[in-house]
Structure formats: structure tokens, C-alpha cells
Short mmCIF file of C-alpha atoms in Angstrom, two decimals:
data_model
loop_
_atom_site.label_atom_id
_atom_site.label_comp_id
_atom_site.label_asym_id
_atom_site.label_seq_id
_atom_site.Cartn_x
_atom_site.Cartn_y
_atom_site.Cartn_z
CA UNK A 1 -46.10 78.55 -22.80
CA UNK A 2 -43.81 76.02 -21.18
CA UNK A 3 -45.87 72.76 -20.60
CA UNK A 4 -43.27 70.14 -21.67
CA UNK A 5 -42.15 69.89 -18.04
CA UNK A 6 -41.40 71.08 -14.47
CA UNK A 7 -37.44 70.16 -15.13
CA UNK A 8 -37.54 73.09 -17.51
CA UNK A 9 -38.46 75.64 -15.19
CA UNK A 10 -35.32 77.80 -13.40
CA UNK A 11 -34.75 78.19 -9.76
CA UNK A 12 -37.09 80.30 -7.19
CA UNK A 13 -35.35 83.62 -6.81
CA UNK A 14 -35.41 82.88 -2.91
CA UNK A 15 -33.26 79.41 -3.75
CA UNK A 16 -30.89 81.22 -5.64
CA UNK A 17 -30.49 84.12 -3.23
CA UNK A 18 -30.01 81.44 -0.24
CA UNK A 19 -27.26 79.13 -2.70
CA UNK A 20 -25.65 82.72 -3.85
CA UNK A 21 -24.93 83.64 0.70
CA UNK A 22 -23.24 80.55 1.47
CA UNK A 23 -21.28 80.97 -1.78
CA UNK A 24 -18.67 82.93 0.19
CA UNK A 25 -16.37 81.94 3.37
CA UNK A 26 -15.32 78.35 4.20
CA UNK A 27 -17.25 75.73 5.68
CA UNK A 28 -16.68 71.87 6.57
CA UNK A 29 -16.89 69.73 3.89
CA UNK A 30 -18.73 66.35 3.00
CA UNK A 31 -22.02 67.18 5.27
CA UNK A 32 -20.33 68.65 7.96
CA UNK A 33 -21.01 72.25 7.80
CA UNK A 34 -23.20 73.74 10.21
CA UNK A 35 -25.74 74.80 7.03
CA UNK A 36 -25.77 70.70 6.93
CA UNK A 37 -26.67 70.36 10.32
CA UNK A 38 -29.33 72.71 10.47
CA UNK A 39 -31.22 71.93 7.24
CA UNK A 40 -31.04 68.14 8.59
CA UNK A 41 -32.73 69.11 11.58
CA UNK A 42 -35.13 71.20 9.19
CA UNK A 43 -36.24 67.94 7.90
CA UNK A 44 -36.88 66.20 11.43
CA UNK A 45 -39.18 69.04 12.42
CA UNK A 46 -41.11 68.89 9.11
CA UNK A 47 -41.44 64.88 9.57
CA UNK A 48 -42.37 65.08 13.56
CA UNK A 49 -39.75 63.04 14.06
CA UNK A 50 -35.79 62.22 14.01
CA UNK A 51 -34.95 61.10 10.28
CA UNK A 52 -31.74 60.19 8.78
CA UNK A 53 -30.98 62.52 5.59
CA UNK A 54 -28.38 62.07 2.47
CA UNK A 55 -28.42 65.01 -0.10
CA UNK A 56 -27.83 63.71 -3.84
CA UNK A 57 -27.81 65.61 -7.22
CA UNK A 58 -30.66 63.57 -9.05
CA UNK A 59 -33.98 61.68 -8.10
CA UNK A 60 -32.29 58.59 -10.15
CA UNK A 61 -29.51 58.63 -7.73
CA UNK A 62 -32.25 59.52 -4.67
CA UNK A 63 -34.64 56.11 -6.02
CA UNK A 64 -31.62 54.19 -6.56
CA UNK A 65 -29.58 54.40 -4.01
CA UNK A 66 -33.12 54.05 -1.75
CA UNK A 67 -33.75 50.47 -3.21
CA UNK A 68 -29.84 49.54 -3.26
CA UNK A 69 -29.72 50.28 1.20
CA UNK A 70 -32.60 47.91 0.91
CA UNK A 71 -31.66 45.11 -1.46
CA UNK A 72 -30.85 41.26 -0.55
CA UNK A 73 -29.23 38.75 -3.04
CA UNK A 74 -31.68 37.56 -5.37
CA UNK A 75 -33.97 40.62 -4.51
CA UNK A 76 -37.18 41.83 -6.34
CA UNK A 77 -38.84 45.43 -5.86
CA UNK A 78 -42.07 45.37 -6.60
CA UNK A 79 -43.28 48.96 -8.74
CA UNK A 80 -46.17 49.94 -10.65
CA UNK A 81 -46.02 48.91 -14.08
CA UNK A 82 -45.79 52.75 -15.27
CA UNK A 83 -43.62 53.96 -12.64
CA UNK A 84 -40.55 55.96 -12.89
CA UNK A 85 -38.31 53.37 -11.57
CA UNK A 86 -38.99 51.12 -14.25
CA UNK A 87 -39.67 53.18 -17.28
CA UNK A 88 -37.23 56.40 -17.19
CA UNK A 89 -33.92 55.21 -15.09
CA UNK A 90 -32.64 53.48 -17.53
CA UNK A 91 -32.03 50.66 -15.11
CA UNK A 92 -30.08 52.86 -12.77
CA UNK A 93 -31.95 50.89 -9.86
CA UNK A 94 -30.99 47.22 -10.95
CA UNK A 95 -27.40 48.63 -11.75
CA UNK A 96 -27.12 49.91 -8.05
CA UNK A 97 -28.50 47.29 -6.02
CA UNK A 98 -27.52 44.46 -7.82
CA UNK A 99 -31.49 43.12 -7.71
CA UNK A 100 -34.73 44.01 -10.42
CA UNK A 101 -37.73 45.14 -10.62
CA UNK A 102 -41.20 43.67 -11.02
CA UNK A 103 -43.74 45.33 -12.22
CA UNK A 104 -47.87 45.46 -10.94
CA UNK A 105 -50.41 46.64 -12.67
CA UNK A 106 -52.69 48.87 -11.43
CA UNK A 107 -55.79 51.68 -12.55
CA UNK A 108 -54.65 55.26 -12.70
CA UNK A 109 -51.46 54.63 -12.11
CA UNK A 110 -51.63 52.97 -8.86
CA UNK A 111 -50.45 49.80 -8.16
CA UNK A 112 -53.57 47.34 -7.68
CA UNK A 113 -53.64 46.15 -3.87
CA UNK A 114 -54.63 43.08 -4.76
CA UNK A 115 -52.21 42.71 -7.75
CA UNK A 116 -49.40 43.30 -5.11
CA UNK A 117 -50.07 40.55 -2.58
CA UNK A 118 -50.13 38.24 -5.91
CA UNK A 119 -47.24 39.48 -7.10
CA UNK A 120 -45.19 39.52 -4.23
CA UNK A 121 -46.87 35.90 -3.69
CA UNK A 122 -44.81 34.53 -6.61
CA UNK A 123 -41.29 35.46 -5.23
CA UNK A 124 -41.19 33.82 -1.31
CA UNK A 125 -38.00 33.91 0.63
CA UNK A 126 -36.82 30.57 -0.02
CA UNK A 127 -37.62 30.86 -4.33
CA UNK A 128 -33.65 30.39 -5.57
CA UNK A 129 -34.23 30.69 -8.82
CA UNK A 130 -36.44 33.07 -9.23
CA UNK A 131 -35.50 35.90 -6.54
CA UNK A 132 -37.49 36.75 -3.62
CA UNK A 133 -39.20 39.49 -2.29
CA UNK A 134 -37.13 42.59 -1.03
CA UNK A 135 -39.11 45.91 -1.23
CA UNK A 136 -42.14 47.91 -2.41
CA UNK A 137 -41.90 51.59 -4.34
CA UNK A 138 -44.59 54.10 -4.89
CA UNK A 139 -44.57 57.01 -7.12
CA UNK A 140 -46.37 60.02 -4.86
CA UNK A 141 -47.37 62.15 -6.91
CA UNK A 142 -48.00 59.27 -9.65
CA UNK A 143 -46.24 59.32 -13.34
CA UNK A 144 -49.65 59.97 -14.57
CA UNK A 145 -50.66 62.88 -12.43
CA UNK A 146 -52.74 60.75 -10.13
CA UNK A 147 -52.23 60.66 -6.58
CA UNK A 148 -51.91 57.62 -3.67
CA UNK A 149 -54.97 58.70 -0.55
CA UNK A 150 -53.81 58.14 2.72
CA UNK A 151 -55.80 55.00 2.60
CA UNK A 152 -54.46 53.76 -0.62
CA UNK A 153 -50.99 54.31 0.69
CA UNK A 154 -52.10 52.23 4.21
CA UNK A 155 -53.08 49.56 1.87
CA UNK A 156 -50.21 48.66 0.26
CA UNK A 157 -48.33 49.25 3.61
CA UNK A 158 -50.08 46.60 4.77
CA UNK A 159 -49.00 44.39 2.42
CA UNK A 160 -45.54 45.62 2.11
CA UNK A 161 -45.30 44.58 5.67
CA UNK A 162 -47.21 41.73 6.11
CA UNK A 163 -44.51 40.24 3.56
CA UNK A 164 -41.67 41.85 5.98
CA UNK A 165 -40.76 44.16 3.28
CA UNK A 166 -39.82 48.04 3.44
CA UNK A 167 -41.53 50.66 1.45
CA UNK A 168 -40.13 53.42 -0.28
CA UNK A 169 -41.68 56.10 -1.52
CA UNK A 170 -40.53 58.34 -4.97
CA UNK A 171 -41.10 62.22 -4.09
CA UNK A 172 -39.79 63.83 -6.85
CA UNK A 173 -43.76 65.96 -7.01
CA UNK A 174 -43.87 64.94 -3.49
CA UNK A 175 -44.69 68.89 -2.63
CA UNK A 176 -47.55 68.58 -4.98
CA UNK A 177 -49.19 65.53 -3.86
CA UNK A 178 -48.68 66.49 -0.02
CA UNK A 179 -50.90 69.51 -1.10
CA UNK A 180 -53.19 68.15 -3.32
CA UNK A 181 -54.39 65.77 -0.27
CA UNK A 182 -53.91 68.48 2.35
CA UNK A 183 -52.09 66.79 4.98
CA UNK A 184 -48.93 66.90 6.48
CA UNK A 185 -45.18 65.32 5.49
CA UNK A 186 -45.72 62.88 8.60
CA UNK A 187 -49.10 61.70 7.71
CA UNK A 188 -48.42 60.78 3.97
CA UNK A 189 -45.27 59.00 5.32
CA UNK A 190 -43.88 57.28 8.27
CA UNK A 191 -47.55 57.43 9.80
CA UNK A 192 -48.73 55.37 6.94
CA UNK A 193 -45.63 52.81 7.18
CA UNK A 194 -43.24 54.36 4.53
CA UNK A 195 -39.89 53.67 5.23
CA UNK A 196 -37.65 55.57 3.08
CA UNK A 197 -38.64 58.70 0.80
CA UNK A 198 -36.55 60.14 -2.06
CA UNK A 199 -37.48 63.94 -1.02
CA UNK A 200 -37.61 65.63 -4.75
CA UNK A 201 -36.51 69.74 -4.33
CA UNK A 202 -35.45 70.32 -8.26
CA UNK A 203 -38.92 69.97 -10.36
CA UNK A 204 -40.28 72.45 -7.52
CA UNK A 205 -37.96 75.52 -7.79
CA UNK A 206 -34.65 74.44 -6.45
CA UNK A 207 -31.77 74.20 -8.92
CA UNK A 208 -30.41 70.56 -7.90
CA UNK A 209 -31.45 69.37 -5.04
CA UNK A 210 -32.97 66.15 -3.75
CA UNK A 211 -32.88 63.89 -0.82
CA UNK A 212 -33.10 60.48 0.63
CA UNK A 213 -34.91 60.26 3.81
CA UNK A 214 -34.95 57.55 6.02
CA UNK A 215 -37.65 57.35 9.01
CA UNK A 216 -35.61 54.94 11.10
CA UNK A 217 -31.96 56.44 11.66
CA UNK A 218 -30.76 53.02 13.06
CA UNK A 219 -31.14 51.50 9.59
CA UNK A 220 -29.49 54.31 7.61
CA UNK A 221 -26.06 53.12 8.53
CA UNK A 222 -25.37 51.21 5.59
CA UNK A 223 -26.54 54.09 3.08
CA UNK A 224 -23.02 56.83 4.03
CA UNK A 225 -21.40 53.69 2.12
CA UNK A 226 -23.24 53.27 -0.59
CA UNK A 227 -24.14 57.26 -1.44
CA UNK A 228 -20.24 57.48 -1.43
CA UNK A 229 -19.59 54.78 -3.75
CA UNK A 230 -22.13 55.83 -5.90
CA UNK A 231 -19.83 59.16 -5.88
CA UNK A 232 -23.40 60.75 -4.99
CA UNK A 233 -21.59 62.51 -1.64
CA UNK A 234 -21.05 65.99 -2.51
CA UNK A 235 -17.70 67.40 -0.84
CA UNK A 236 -19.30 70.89 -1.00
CA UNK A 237 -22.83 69.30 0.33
CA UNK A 238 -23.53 72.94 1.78
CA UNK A 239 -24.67 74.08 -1.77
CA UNK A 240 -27.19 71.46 -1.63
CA UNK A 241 -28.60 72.34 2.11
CA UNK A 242 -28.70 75.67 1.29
CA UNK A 243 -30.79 75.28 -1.64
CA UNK A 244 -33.34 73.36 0.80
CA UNK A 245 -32.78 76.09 3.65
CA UNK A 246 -33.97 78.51 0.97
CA UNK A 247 -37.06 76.23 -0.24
CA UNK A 248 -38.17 75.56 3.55
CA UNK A 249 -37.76 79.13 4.23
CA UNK A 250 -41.49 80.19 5.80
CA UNK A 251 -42.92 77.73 3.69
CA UNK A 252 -42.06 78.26 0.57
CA UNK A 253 -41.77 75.00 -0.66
CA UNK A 254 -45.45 74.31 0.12
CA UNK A 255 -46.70 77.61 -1.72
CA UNK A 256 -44.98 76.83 -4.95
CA UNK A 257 -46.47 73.32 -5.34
CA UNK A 258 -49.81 75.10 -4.42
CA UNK A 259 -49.03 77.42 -7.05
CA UNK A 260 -47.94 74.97 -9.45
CA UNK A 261 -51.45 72.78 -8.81
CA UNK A 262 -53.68 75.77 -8.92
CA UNK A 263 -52.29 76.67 -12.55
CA UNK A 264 -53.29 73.02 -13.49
CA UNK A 265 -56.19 73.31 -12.12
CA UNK A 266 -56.97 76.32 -14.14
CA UNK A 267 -55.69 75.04 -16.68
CA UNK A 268 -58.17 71.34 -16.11
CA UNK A 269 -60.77 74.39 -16.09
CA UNK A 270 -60.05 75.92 -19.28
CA UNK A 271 -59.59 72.73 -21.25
CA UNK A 272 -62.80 71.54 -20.53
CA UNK A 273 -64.51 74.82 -22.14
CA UNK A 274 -62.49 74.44 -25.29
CA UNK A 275 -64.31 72.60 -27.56
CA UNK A 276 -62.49 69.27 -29.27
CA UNK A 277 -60.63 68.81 -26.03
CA UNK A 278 -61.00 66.83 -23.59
CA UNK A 279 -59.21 65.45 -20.37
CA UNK A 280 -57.77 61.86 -20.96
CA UNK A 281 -58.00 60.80 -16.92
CA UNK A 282 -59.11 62.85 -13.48
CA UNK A 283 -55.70 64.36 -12.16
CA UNK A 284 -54.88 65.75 -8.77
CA UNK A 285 -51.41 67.10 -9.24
CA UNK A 286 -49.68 69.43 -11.37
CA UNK A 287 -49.74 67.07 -14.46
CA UNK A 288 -52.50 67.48 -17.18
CA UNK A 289 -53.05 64.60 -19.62
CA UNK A 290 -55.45 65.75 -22.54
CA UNK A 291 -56.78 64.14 -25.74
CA UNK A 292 -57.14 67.78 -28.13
CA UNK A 293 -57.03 67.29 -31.75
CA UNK A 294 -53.87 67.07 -34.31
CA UNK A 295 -55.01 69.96 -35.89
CA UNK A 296 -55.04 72.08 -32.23
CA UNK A 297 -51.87 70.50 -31.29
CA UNK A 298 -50.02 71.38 -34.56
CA UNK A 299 -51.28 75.15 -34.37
CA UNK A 300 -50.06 75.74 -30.42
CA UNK A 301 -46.94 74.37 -31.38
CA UNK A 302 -46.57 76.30 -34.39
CA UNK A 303 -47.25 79.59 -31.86
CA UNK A 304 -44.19 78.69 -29.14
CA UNK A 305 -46.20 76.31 -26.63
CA UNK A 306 -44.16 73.06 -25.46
CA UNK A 307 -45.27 69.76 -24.55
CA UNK A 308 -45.41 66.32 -24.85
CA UNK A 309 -47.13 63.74 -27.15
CA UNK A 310 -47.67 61.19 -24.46
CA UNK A 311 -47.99 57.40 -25.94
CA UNK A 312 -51.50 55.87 -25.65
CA UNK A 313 -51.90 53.35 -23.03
CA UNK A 314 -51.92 49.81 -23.54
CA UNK A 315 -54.94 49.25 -21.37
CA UNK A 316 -56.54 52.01 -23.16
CA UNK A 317 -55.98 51.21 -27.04
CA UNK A 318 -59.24 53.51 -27.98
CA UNK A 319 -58.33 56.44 -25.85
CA UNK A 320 -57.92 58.70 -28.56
CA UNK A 321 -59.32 59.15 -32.19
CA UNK A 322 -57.50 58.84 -35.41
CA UNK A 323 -57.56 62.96 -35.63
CA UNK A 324 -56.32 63.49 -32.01
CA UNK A 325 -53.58 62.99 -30.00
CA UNK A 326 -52.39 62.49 -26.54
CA UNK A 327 -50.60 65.25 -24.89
CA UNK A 328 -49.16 65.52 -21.35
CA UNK A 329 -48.85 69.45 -19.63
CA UNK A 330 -47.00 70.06 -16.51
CA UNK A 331 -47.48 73.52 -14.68
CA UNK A 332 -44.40 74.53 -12.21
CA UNK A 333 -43.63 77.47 -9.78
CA UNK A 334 -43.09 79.50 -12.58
CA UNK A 335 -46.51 79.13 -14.78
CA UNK A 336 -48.34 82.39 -15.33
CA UNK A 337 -52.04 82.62 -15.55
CA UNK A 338 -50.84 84.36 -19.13
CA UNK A 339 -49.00 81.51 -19.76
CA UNK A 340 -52.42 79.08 -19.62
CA UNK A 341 -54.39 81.30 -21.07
CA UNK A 342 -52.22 82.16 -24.07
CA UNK A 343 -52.15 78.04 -24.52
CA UNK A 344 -56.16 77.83 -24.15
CA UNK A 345 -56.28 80.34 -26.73
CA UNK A 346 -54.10 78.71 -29.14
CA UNK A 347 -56.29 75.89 -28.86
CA UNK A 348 -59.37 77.50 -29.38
#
């Protein structure tokens, strides 16, 4: 009954077997190979389009190094206030691109359209002192299990550009949002004005694997330079395109987020038949955020199931009673149905 997170799931057999073949032999180094070339071109015909593509080890490195190729002096990238970027990289972003973040509030954890343009407002080209505007990130599928609908995601394009700034889009659940709105990579992208994606491969069966994709090749120049000096380019980079040969493989990458999101949803199901729990917020991914008593929480612990005690939000001091608790569950590839309903029945 692992629920604590989709890191602590393994690796897809069919990753494993793919990373195992191109073990063996010799191959050109530092994105060379011919494994490179052809899981780069894997990612143009899954975006409808030419892309530029870096492989990195981590989805810090992937966000990062995304804001630092887009970064001025004095810059500002504008995130949710709960976003990845800003609560859980321990400042990898400012420390790579030399510029900060500034936060926007937002419901569900969303960043407010209208909370943007004010933001963003407050930091004009010519402010010296105070930095000026240099980029927007989304989190797709959001921190909170939330996700961004294409029309939510043209929104704050259209700010982001108005204001002459790129935006960049975090995908480490981006499988999982892509099929929680049923649409395609190009249409929850480039189509809606995103113009860089960190392409997450490691919370959804592959063993380290990420990727920084950017929709206009004539501006990825600058980013060989700084993924090597972030010592983020991988001499034997073929261990990393074989991972995603394996996860593209006939679609596999789609099925396990599918499979992931239907165990949450049976999961959603289950918890809202077990009496003393209830769901904290409406979710659309494979994240679960629940409000179940101390008492429940204590007792599936005590039988083996992991999770998280998720901090109340500030917005919503009286979320939860003095006799419950917030918990966060995250379903992956490799969530049983005996796995959710050995939990449901530990609650009940």
C-alpha cells in the first residue's frame, strides 16, 4: 500500500528491458548515438512538429535549466504560489539563472489569470530596482492534483505574451494530465503558446529520465551551454534515450498514466463510501488529497500503508477538524486494485 509517492515506484519492466539492450556494444557519446537521434525524432512526431530536446537526470535540473535559457539580468518568473519551482527546489532555479521567482496566487492550484497580469504589472522592463519581467511557469499536472484546461492554459498564454514573455511548462505528471484532459502532446503545448516543457519520464515508470523540450529549435542554442555547465550532459546520454525509446514504445507511456489515474480514480471512489472520510478538493490526476480521521490514519499506518500528512492550506485554515488530518495519496504504474482496496479497508 504505497501511496507516499510516484518517485517510490520502480521502473516498467519494458524500460528496463529497453535500458538493459543498449547496455552492450559501443555507441557515440554525449547525444550522438544513433539511439539519441532516433528517440529525438520520437519526440518531434509526438509534438507534430520539429522540437529541440536535452535529456537530464532530474526534473530540478529539467525546470531549472528551462528558466536559466530564458533568464535576463534582473529577471522575475512568475509561478503559482504552491508550485514546485518555488516550494521543493530548494532554490535550484534562482541558483541557475541568476534571477527569482514571484509567486501568484491562485484557486486549486492554478495561478489566478487575473492575479498574473497584476503581478507581472509590478515588474516592467525598465523597473531597476526591482527586476523585471522574464518568464511564466505552470505546473501541468498541478502540485495539488488539479489540472490547467486547454482554456486555462490559453489564458495565461495570453498574458505571458502580451507581456513578451515565454512560458514554460513543468511536466513531471505531464503523462497524467495529457490523459486526464484527453488531448494530444501538441494541443496542451505549443498549440496553446507554451514555449518550453520539462518532459517528466521518472514518476511514470522510467528509472531516470526527463527532458527539456523546446518548441522553437532556433532558440535552443543557448541551452547545449548551459545543460553542460550545469554538468547535466550525460556522456553516456544513450541510457537516457533508451529509457524513453522503451516508454514511447506502442504507447506505453500513455497507458501507464491511464493506469496510474484510473487507480485514483478508484481510489476517489472508494474514499467517498468510507465513512469519516472525505475528499479535501476535486482532483483530475493521479494525486488524492483526503481529510480521514487521526484515528483511521494511525491504524493504516500501523498495517504497512505509506503516505503523506499534507500541511493545511493557508487559504483554507478550517479545512480539517481537530480529530482529522490531511493526507496526500499518489497512485503510479505500479498500483494494484489490491493495493487500494487493502488501504480502503484499513480505513474502514
Amino acid at each position: 500500500m504505497f501511496f507516499a509517492s510516484d518517485n517510490w515506484a520502480g521502473a516498467h519492466s519494458k524500460v528496463a528491458e529497453r535500458l538493459l539492450a543498449a547496455s552492450s556494444g559501443f555507441a557515440s557519446a554525449y547525444g550522438t548515438s544513433e539511439l539519441d537521434q532516433r528517440v529525438e525524432a520520437k519526440f518531434s512526431e509526438i509534438f507534430e512538429r520539429e522540437v529541440a530536446v536535452f535529456f537530464v537526470a532530474t526534473g530540478t535540473a529539467a525546470n531549472s535549466l528551462s528558466l536559466a535559457s530564458v533568464q535576463k539580468p534582473g529577471g522575475i518568473s512568475f509561478c503559482h504560489t504552491e508550485a514546485h519551482v518555488a516550494e521543493d527546489e530548494c532554490g535550484a532555479p534562482d541558483f541557475f539563472s541568476g534571477a527569482r521567482l514571484a509567486t501568484v496566487e491562485g484557486a486549486l492550484g492554478k495561478i489566478d489569470p487575473k492575479a498574473l497580469a497584476a503581478k507581472i504589472a509590478r515588474f516592467p522592463q525598465d523597473a531597476v530596482h526591482h527586476g523585471r519581467a522574464a518568464a511564466v511557469t505552470i505546473t501541468q499536472a498541478t502540485e495539488i492534483g488539479t489540472v490547467y484546461s486547454l482554456d486555462e492554459i490559453d489564458a495565461i498564454a495570453a498574458i505571458a505574451k502580451a507581456n513578451g514573455l515565454p512560458l514554460h511548462m513543468d511536466g513531471a505528471r505531464f503523462a497524467n494530465a495529457l490523459v486526464a484532459l484527453g488531448t494530444t502532446p501538441a494541443e496542451m503545448t505549443w498549440k496553446r503558446g507554451v514555449d518550453l516543457l520539462s518532459f517528466g519520464g521518472t514518476k511514470n515508470g522510467c528509472w531516470c529520465a526527463e527532458a527539456i523540450v523546446i518548441f522553437d529549435p532556433e532558440k535552443a542554442k543557448e541551452m547545449h551551454f548551459i545543460r553542460k555547465r550545469a554538468a547535466q550532459l550525460f556522456s553516456k546520454s544513450r541510457f537516457i534515450a533508451a529509457q524513453f525509446d522503451g516508454y514511447f514504445q506502442d504507447g506505453l507511456w500513455l497507458d501507464l498514466a491511464r493506469h496510474s489515474n484510473g487507480m485514483a480514480d478508484r481510489l476517489r471512489a472508494g474514499l467517498e463510501k468510507t465513512p469519516g472520510a472525505r475528499p479535501a478538493w476535486s482532483t483530475a490526476s493521479n494525486e488524492i488529497f483526503a481529510i480521514i480521521p487521526k484515528s483511521s490514519a494511525k491504524a493504516a499506518e500501523n498495517k504497512g500503508a505509506k503516505f503523506y500528512e499534507w500541511p493545511i492550506p493557508e487559504s483554507q485554515p478550517d479545512l480539517v477538524g481537530s480529530d482529522e488530518t490531511l493526507i496526500r495519496l499518489v497512485t503510479s504504474f505500479a498500483t494494484t486494485e489490491a493495493d487500494v482496496a487493502n488501504f480502503l479497508a484499513c480505513l474502514a
